[in-house]
Coordinates of C-alpha atoms and ligand atoms in Angstrom, one line a residue:
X1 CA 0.0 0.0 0.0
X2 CA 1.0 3.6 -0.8
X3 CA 0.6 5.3 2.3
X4 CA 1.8 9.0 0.6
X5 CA -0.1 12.0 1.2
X6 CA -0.5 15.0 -0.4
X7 CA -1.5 17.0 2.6
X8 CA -0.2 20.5 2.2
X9 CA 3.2 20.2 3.8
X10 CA 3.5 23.7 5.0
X11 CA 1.7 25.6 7.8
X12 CA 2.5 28.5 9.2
X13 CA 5.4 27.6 11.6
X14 CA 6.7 26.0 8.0
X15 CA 7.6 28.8 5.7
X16 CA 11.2 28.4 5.6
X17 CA 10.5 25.6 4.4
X18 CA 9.6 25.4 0.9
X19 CA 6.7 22.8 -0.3
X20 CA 7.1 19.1 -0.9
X21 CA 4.7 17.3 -2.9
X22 CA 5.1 13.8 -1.0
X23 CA 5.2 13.4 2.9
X24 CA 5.9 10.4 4.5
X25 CA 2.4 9.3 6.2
X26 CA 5.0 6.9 8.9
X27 CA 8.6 7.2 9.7
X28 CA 10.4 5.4 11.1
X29 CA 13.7 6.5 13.5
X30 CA 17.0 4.9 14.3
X31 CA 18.6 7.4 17.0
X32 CA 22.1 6.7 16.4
X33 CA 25.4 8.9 17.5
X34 CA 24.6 9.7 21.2
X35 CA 27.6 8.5 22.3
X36 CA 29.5 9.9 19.5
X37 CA 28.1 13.2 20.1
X38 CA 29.0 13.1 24.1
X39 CA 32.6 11.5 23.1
X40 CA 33.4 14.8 20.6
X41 CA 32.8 17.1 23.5
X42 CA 34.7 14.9 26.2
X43 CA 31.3 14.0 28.0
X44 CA 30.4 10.7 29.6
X45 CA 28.0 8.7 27.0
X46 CA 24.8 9.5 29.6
X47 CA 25.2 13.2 28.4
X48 CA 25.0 12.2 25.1
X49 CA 21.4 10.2 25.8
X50 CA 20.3 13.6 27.7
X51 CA 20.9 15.5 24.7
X52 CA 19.0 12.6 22.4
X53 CA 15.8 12.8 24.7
X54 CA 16.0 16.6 24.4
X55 CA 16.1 16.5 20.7
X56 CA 13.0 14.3 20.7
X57 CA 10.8 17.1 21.2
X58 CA 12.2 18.9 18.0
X59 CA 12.1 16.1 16.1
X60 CA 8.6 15.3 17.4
X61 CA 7.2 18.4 16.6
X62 CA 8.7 19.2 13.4
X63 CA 7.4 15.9 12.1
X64 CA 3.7 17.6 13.2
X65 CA 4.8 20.6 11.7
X66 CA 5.7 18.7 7.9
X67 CA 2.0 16.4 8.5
X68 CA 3.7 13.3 9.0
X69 CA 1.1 11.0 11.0
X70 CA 3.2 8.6 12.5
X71 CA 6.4 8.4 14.0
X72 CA 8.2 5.1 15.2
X73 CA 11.3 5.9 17.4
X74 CA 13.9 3.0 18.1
X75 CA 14.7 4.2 21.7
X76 CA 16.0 0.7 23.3
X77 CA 16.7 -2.5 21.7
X78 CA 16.9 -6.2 22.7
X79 CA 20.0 -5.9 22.4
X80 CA 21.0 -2.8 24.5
X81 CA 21.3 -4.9 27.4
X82 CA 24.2 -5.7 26.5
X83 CA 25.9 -2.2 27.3
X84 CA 27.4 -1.6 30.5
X85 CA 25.4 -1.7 33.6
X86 CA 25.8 1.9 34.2
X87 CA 24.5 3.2 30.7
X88 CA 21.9 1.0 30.7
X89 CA 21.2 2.6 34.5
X90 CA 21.4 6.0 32.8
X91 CA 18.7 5.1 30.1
X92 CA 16.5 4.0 32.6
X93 CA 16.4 7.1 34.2
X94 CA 16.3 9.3 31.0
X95 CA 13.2 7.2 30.3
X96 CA 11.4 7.6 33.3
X97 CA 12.5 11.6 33.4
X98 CA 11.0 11.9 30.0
X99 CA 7.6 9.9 31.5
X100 CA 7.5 12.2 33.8
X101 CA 8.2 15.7 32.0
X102 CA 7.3 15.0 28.5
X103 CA 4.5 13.3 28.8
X104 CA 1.7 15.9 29.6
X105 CA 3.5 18.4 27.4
X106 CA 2.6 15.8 24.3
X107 CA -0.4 14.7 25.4
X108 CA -1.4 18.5 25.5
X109 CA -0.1 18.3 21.4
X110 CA -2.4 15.6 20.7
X111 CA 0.2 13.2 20.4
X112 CA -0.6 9.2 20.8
X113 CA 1.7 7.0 22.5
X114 CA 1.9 3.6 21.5
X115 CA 4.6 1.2 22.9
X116 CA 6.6 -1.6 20.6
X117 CA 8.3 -4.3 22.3
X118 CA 8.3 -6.7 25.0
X119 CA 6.7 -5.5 28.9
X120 CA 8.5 -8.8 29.8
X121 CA 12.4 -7.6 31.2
X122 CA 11.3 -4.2 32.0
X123 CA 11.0 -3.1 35.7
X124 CA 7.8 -2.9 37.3
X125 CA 7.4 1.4 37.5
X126 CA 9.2 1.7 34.0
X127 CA 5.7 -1.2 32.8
X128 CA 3.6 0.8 34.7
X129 CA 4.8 4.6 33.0
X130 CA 4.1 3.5 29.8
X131 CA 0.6 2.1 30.1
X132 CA -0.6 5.2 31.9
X133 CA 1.3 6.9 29.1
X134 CA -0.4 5.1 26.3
X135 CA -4.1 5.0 28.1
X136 CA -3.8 8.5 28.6
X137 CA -2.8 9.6 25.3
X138 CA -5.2 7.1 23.8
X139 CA -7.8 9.6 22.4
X140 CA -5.4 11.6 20.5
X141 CA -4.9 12.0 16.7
X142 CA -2.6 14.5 15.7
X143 CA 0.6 12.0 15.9
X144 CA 1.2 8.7 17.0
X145 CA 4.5 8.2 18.4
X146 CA 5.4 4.8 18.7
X147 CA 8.4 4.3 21.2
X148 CA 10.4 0.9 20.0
X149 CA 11.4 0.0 23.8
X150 CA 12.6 -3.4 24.9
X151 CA 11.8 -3.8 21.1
X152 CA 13.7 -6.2 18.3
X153 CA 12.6 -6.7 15.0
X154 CA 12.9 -10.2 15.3
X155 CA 11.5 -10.9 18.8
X156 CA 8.6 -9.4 17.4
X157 CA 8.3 -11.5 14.5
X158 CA 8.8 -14.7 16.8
X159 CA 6.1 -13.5 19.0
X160 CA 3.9 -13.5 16.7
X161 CA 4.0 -17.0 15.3
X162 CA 3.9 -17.9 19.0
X163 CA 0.5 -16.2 19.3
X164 CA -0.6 -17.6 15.9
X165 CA 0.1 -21.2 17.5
X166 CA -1.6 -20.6 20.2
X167 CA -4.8 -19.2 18.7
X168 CA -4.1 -22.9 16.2
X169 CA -5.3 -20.9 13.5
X170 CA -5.0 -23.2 10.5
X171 CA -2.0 -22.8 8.2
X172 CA -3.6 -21.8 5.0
X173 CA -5.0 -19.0 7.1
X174 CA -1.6 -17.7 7.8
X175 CA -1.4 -15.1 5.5
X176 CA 0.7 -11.3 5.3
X177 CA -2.0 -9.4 6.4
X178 CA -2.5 -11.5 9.4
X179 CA 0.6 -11.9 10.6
X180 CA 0.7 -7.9 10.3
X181 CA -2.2 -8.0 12.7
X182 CA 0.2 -10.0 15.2
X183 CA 2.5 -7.0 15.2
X184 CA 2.8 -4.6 17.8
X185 CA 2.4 -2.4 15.2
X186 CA -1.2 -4.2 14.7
X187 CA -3.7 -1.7 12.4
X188 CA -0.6 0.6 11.2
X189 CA 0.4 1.2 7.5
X190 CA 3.9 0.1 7.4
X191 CA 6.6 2.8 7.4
X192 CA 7.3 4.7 4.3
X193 CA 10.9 6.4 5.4
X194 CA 12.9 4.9 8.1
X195 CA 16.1 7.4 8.8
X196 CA 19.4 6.1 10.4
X197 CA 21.6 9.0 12.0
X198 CA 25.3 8.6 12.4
X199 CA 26.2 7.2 9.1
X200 CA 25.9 3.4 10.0
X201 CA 24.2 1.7 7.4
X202 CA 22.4 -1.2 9.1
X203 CA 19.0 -1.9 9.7
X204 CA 19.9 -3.3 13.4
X205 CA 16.5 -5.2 14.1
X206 CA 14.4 -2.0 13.5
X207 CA 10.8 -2.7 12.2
X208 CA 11.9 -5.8 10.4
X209 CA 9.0 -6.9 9.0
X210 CA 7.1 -3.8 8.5
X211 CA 10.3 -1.9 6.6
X212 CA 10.3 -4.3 3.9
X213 CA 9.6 -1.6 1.2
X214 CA 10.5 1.4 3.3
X215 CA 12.9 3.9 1.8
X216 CA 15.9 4.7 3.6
X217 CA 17.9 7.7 4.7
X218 CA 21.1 7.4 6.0
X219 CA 22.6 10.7 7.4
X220 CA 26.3 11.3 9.1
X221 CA 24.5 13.8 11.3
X222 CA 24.6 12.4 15.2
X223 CA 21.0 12.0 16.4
X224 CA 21.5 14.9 19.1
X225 CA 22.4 17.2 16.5
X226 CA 19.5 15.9 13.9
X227 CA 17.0 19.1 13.5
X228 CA 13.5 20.5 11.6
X229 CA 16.1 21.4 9.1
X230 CA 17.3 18.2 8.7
X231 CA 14.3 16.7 8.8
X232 CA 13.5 18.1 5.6
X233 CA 16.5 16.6 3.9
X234 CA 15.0 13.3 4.3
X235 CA 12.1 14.4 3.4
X236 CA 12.9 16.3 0.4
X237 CA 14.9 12.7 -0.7
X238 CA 11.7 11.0 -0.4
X239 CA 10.8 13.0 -2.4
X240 CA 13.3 11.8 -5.3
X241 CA 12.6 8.4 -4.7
X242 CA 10.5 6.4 -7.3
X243 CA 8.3 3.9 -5.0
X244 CA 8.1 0.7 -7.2
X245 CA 7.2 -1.5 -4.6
X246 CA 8.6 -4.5 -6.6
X247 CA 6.7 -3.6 -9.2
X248 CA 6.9 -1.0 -12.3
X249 CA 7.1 2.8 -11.8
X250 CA 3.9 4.5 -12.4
X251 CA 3.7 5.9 -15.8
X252 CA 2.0 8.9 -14.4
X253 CA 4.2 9.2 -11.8
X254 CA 7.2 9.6 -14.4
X255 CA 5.5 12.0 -16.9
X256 CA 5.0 14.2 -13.9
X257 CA 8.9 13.6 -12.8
Ligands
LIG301 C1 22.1 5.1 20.1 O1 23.2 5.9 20.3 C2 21.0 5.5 21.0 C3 20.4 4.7 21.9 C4 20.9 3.3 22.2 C5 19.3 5.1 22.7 C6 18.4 6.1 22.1 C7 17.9 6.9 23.2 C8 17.6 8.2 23.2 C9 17.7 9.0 22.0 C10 17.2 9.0 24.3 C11 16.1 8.5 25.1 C12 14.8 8.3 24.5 C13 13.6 8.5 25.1 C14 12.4 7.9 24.5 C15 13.5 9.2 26.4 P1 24.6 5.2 20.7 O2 24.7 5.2 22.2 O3 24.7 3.8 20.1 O4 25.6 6.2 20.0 P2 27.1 5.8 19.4 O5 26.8 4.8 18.3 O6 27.6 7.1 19.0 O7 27.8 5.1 20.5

């Protein structure tokens, strides 16, 4: 499916930024370079975290601002548990700061919180933050933000097929369109842009399944540093891209081009 809209991609708080004819109805966000970003400035790898929460809110509300309708941030893997017992202490606590500040601040924007990943690993008050976060914001449609936490692309896919054995629905049933309705990301159009800060050029787990026929943006910028304005670089490469999802270019689409 083709989730692009036309929706006027400028509004008032946009007019520096000129007008883009395709906006990404999801995106979806690797947050790379936090400790990169702390390192160049001779800070511990906590204060480069700090300053990747902070930028959330930018990037959150510039991705209002453009009409994109869902973002998906990566903001702790399956496999981050693997870093040091004091990072991963330092995470924790970013996370339930930003609960606790954040939270009313976009649930006053009309943003949507939806949580990806696994409840299972996660302590009990961190569990119970995000499902007052994502009952409270329930009723809200400007944005949904899904936060990828305790999330892996592959985990998901797994439990999935567990709850599709369980439910013994019969193989023939098994089709894409249900397993995408064993997804956390259950009832979502799949990403259209998934950006990677930092230069790496992986997909690390993120949105496995549902990226299949995402584009992708890969920027040197470090995630802390990663603004509206360049927010509109990926955007305005979207834009450049022909979508053929394994198909043929639309001959429309390349008279207009
Ligand atoms: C990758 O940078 C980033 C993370 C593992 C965590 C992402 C978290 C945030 C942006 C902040 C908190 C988010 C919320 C929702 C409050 P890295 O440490 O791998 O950087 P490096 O590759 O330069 O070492």
């Amino acid at each position: 499916m083709d989730n692009l809209h036309t929706a006027a991609a400028t509004d008032k708080s946009n007019t520096e930024f000129p007008p883009l004819k395709k906006i990404p109805y999801h995106i979806g966000i690797i947050m790379d370079g936090n400790g990169r970003w702390a390192k160049r400035r001779g800070l511990p790898r906590t204060m480069g975290h700090r300053a990747g929460a902070e930028n959330l809110r930018t990037v959150i509300e510039s991705a209002v601002d453009f009409g994109v309708k869902i973002l998906t941030i990566y903001a702790f893997s399956t496999e981050n548990w693997k870093r040091p017992k004091r990072e991963i202490k330092g995470l924790m606590g970013l996370f339930h700061y930003y609960f606790d500040h954040e939270l009313g601040e976009l649930a006053k924007n009309g943003v949507q919180l939806r949580h990806l990943g696994h409840m299972n690993g996660m302590s009990p008050s961190i569990q119970k933050k995000i499902t007052r976060a994502v009952e409270k914001t329930a009723e809200n449609n400007r944005l949904i933000l899904n936060v990828a936490f305790n999330y892996g692309g592959r985990a998901e896919i797994v439990h999935a097929i567990q709850r599709i054995v369980a439910e013994n629905i019969p193989p023939e049933a098994i089709t894409e369109e249900l397993v995408s309705r064993y997804l956390y990301t259950a009832g979502q159009p799949d990403p259209d842009l998934i950006i990677r800060t930092s230069g790496e050029v992986r997909t690390s787990n993120f949105l496995t399944w549902q990226g299949a026929y995402a584009e992708y943006y890969i920027t040197p910028v470090l995630w802390p540093d990663f603004n509206k304005a360049e927010l509109y670089k990926a955007l305005q490469s979207f834009n450049q891209r022909k979508r053929r999802f394994g198909g043929l270019i639309d001959e429309e689409e390349l008279e207009e081009s």
